[in-house]
């Protein structure tokens, strides 16, 4: 009797530990993907509002010169300060380009870390959804498997949702630069740099399974289709 109780206790403890570990790992993964998505969105905001930020900087410089003039100024110059236009120079976009490169490096590092775990989860979830659906169809006690099936569906959905969020945040850089009317910038070097960023941002940054399949909302429908095909096969066999 004591051995039986100890065995049941140990099995429940192992199951609870396993579930807690899964939850912690998922939160950690989704947290990293969310932070990276936010960084891309912030960078897109800086690109889109680059002209206004430069204008504000120029206005501050003009006010500082009015308060602490380096040369004697006439009263007309003081009463009518000149507002400098927002001329985007190469040095203005250099910090943004460097930040973009850093985010891509972080994305590649995240891909190397999570690639294997994401791949295994997709494979296991496809089979689990198949067998759970089969158990619900054939078993008389369906309620025992419904909760587990819903949990697996939510796990896959959230993984695909955060993957889609990361992909959209990467494309937001190109859209932001297009909204700032980069083609009207006079400096040719600046236009070329922005064009290179647009081309790079149009490339998907979505995390991939074995460097082939993107983790997006479309992948969620692919998993459901695979699970359904396995399910129909089981119905025919059994």
Short mmCIF file of C-alpha atoms in Angstrom, two decimals:
data_model
loop_
_atom_site.label_atom_id
_atom_site.label_comp_id
_atom_site.label_asym_id
_atom_site.label_seq_id
_atom_site.Cartn_x
_atom_site.Cartn_y
_atom_site.Cartn_z
CA UNK A 1 0.00 0.00 0.00
CA UNK A 2 2.80 2.38 0.94
CA UNK A 3 4.64 1.58 -2.28
CA UNK A 4 1.50 2.27 -4.30
CA UNK A 5 0.94 5.63 -2.60
CA UNK A 6 4.58 6.61 -3.11
CA UNK A 7 4.35 5.64 -6.79
CA UNK A 8 1.19 7.68 -7.32
CA UNK A 9 2.73 10.64 -5.50
CA UNK A 10 5.90 10.45 -7.57
CA UNK A 11 3.97 10.21 -10.86
CA UNK A 12 1.80 13.22 -9.96
CA UNK A 13 4.86 15.20 -8.89
CA UNK A 14 6.67 14.38 -12.13
CA UNK A 15 3.59 15.33 -14.16
CA UNK A 16 3.15 18.65 -12.34
CA UNK A 17 6.86 19.46 -12.72
CA UNK A 18 6.71 18.66 -16.41
CA UNK A 19 3.67 20.88 -16.96
CA UNK A 20 5.20 23.78 -15.01
CA UNK A 21 8.43 23.45 -16.99
CA UNK A 22 6.48 23.56 -20.25
CA UNK A 23 4.61 26.68 -19.19
CA UNK A 24 7.82 28.45 -18.11
CA UNK A 25 9.59 27.56 -21.36
CA UNK A 26 6.64 28.75 -23.46
CA UNK A 27 6.42 32.04 -21.57
CA UNK A 28 10.16 32.54 -22.05
CA UNK A 29 9.93 31.84 -25.78
CA UNK A 30 6.91 34.06 -26.32
CA UNK A 31 8.52 36.78 -24.20
CA UNK A 32 11.64 36.83 -26.38
CA UNK A 33 9.55 36.93 -29.56
CA UNK A 34 7.40 39.75 -28.16
CA UNK A 35 10.41 41.83 -27.11
CA UNK A 36 12.01 41.43 -30.54
CA UNK A 37 8.73 42.39 -32.23
CA UNK A 38 8.45 45.49 -30.05
CA UNK A 39 12.02 46.52 -30.92
CA UNK A 40 11.23 46.29 -34.63
CA UNK A 41 8.06 48.34 -34.13
CA UNK A 42 9.96 51.01 -32.18
CA UNK A 43 12.58 51.18 -34.92
CA UNK A 44 9.83 51.53 -37.54
CA UNK A 45 8.37 54.44 -35.54
CA UNK A 46 11.78 56.15 -35.47
CA UNK A 47 12.17 55.78 -39.23
CA UNK A 48 8.69 57.10 -39.94
CA UNK A 49 9.11 60.14 -37.66
CA UNK A 50 12.74 60.85 -38.54
CA UNK A 51 11.96 64.16 -40.26
CA UNK A 52 9.91 65.50 -37.38
CA UNK A 53 12.59 64.46 -34.88
CA UNK A 54 15.25 66.31 -36.88
CA UNK A 55 13.01 69.39 -37.08
CA UNK A 56 12.53 69.37 -33.31
CA UNK A 57 16.28 69.03 -32.85
CA UNK A 58 16.86 72.00 -35.18
CA UNK A 59 14.31 74.10 -33.30
CA UNK A 60 16.05 73.33 -30.02
CA UNK A 61 19.39 74.33 -31.52
CA UNK A 62 17.90 77.63 -32.75
CA UNK A 63 16.47 78.41 -29.32
CA UNK A 64 19.78 77.61 -27.65
CA UNK A 65 21.56 79.97 -30.02
CA UNK A 66 19.03 82.67 -29.19
CA UNK A 67 19.61 82.26 -25.48
CA UNK A 68 23.40 81.85 -25.77
CA UNK A 69 24.36 83.61 -29.01
CA UNK A 70 27.92 83.03 -30.16
CA UNK A 71 27.86 86.28 -32.15
CA UNK A 72 26.04 89.59 -31.57
CA UNK A 73 22.63 89.44 -33.17
CA UNK A 74 20.38 92.23 -34.38
CA UNK A 75 16.90 92.65 -32.98
CA UNK A 76 15.37 91.51 -36.27
CA UNK A 77 17.23 88.21 -36.11
CA UNK A 78 16.09 87.65 -32.51
CA UNK A 79 12.43 88.39 -33.20
CA UNK A 80 12.36 86.35 -36.40
CA UNK A 81 14.37 83.15 -35.91
CA UNK A 82 14.95 81.05 -38.99
CA UNK A 83 13.49 77.56 -38.91
CA UNK A 84 15.82 75.06 -40.50
CA UNK A 85 14.27 72.37 -42.67
CA UNK A 86 14.69 68.68 -41.92
CA UNK A 87 17.61 67.66 -44.11
CA UNK A 88 18.25 63.96 -43.48
CA UNK A 89 21.93 63.18 -43.58
CA UNK A 90 23.78 59.90 -43.55
CA UNK A 91 24.82 60.41 -39.93
CA UNK A 92 21.17 60.78 -38.94
CA UNK A 93 20.20 57.31 -40.13
CA UNK A 94 23.43 55.55 -39.12
CA UNK A 95 22.20 54.74 -35.54
CA UNK A 96 18.96 53.35 -37.00
CA UNK A 97 20.83 51.20 -39.52
CA UNK A 98 23.10 49.86 -36.77
CA UNK A 99 20.06 49.07 -34.64
CA UNK A 100 18.46 47.25 -37.57
CA UNK A 101 21.58 45.10 -37.98
CA UNK A 102 21.59 44.29 -34.25
CA UNK A 103 17.94 43.18 -34.38
CA UNK A 104 18.67 40.88 -37.31
CA UNK A 105 21.57 39.34 -35.40
CA UNK A 106 19.31 38.78 -32.40
CA UNK A 107 16.68 37.22 -34.66
CA UNK A 108 19.26 34.78 -36.08
CA UNK A 109 20.37 33.89 -32.56
CA UNK A 110 16.75 33.30 -31.55
CA UNK A 111 16.30 31.04 -34.57
CA UNK A 112 19.32 28.94 -33.60
CA UNK A 113 18.08 28.57 -30.01
CA UNK A 114 14.41 27.79 -30.67
CA UNK A 115 14.55 25.96 -34.00
CA UNK A 116 14.79 22.43 -32.62
CA UNK A 117 12.17 22.86 -29.88
CA UNK A 118 9.70 24.49 -32.27
CA UNK A 119 10.25 21.70 -34.79
CA UNK A 120 9.61 18.95 -32.23
CA UNK A 121 6.53 20.71 -30.91
CA UNK A 122 4.97 20.92 -34.36
CA UNK A 123 5.56 17.22 -35.03
CA UNK A 124 4.28 16.06 -31.63
CA UNK A 125 1.26 18.33 -31.73
CA UNK A 126 0.17 16.98 -35.12
CA UNK A 127 0.16 13.41 -33.81
CA UNK A 128 -1.37 14.37 -30.47
CA UNK A 129 -4.25 16.21 -32.13
CA UNK A 130 -4.82 13.22 -34.39
CA UNK A 131 -4.93 10.64 -31.61
CA UNK A 132 -6.97 12.85 -29.28
CA UNK A 133 -9.56 13.39 -32.01
CA UNK A 134 -9.63 9.63 -32.57
CA UNK A 135 -10.11 8.98 -28.85
CA UNK A 136 -12.94 11.53 -28.69
CA UNK A 137 -14.63 9.81 -31.64
CA UNK A 138 -14.29 6.23 -30.38
CA UNK A 139 -14.28 6.58 -26.60
CA UNK A 140 -17.42 6.76 -24.50
CA UNK A 141 -15.73 9.06 -21.98
CA UNK A 142 -15.04 11.92 -24.39
CA UNK A 143 -14.64 14.56 -21.69
CA UNK A 144 -11.33 12.97 -20.64
CA UNK A 145 -9.71 13.97 -23.94
CA UNK A 146 -11.45 17.23 -24.84
CA UNK A 147 -9.48 19.35 -22.37
CA UNK A 148 -6.16 17.92 -23.56
CA UNK A 149 -7.09 18.55 -27.18
CA UNK A 150 -8.04 22.17 -26.45
CA UNK A 151 -4.73 22.67 -24.63
CA UNK A 152 -2.75 21.37 -27.62
CA UNK A 153 -4.71 23.56 -30.00
CA UNK A 154 -4.02 26.64 -27.88
CA UNK A 155 -0.31 25.83 -27.64
CA UNK A 156 0.04 25.60 -31.40
CA UNK A 157 -2.15 28.64 -32.01
CA UNK A 158 -0.16 30.88 -29.66
CA UNK A 159 3.10 29.70 -31.18
CA UNK A 160 1.84 30.56 -34.68
CA UNK A 161 0.33 33.85 -33.48
CA UNK A 162 3.57 35.12 -31.96
CA UNK A 163 5.46 33.94 -35.03
CA UNK A 164 3.09 35.95 -37.23
CA UNK A 165 3.54 38.97 -34.97
CA UNK A 166 7.32 38.76 -35.40
CA UNK A 167 7.00 38.51 -39.19
CA UNK A 168 4.67 41.53 -39.39
CA UNK A 169 6.97 43.64 -37.21
CA UNK A 170 9.86 42.99 -39.58
CA UNK A 171 7.82 44.17 -42.57
CA UNK A 172 6.78 47.30 -40.66
CA UNK A 173 10.28 48.77 -41.19
CA UNK A 174 9.86 48.88 -44.98
CA UNK A 175 6.34 50.31 -44.70
CA UNK A 176 7.54 53.03 -42.31
CA UNK A 177 10.35 54.12 -44.65
CA UNK A 178 7.90 54.24 -47.55
CA UNK A 179 5.58 56.49 -45.52
CA UNK A 180 8.42 58.93 -44.80
CA UNK A 181 8.73 59.53 -48.59
CA UNK A 182 12.36 58.47 -48.82
CA UNK A 183 12.44 59.01 -52.59
CA UNK A 184 12.20 62.79 -52.03
CA UNK A 185 15.38 62.98 -49.94
CA UNK A 186 18.08 65.00 -51.72
CA UNK A 187 21.12 63.11 -50.44
CA UNK A 188 21.81 60.23 -52.83
CA UNK A 189 23.74 58.21 -50.22
CA UNK A 190 20.83 58.43 -47.79
CA UNK A 191 18.38 57.24 -50.45
CA UNK A 192 20.59 54.29 -51.30
CA UNK A 193 20.93 53.31 -47.63
CA UNK A 194 17.18 53.52 -47.08
CA UNK A 195 16.54 51.49 -50.24
CA UNK A 196 18.84 48.75 -48.95
CA UNK A 197 16.95 48.70 -45.64
CA UNK A 198 13.63 48.45 -47.49
CA UNK A 199 14.84 45.48 -49.50
CA UNK A 200 16.19 43.80 -46.40
CA UNK A 201 12.99 44.45 -44.45
CA UNK A 202 10.86 42.93 -47.18
CA UNK A 203 12.59 39.63 -46.50
CA UNK A 204 10.64 37.66 -43.93
CA UNK A 205 12.17 37.46 -40.44
CA UNK A 206 9.71 34.81 -39.27
CA UNK A 207 11.20 31.94 -37.32
CA UNK A 208 11.41 28.78 -39.38
CA UNK A 209 11.15 25.06 -38.79
CA UNK A 210 14.33 23.38 -40.05
CA UNK A 211 14.98 26.61 -41.99
CA UNK A 212 12.13 25.79 -44.37
CA UNK A 213 8.62 26.36 -43.03
CA UNK A 214 7.71 29.72 -41.53
CA UNK A 215 5.97 29.80 -38.16
CA UNK A 216 2.94 31.91 -39.00
CA UNK A 217 -0.83 31.69 -38.76
CA UNK A 218 -0.84 29.85 -42.09
CA UNK A 219 1.26 27.12 -40.49
CA UNK A 220 -1.53 26.61 -37.94
CA UNK A 221 -3.91 25.60 -40.72
CA UNK A 222 -1.22 23.29 -42.13
CA UNK A 223 -0.95 21.46 -38.80
CA UNK A 224 -4.72 21.09 -38.57
CA UNK A 225 -4.80 19.66 -42.09
CA UNK A 226 -2.03 17.19 -41.25
CA UNK A 227 -3.74 16.13 -38.04
CA UNK A 228 -7.02 15.63 -39.90
CA UNK A 229 -5.35 13.43 -42.53
CA UNK A 230 -3.84 11.25 -39.77
CA UNK A 231 -7.25 11.15 -38.09
CA UNK A 232 -9.05 9.89 -41.21
CA UNK A 233 -6.32 7.29 -41.70
CA UNK A 234 -6.85 6.00 -38.16
CA UNK A 235 -10.61 5.77 -38.75
CA UNK A 236 -10.07 3.66 -41.85
CA UNK A 237 -7.50 1.39 -40.19
CA UNK A 238 -9.41 0.86 -36.94
#
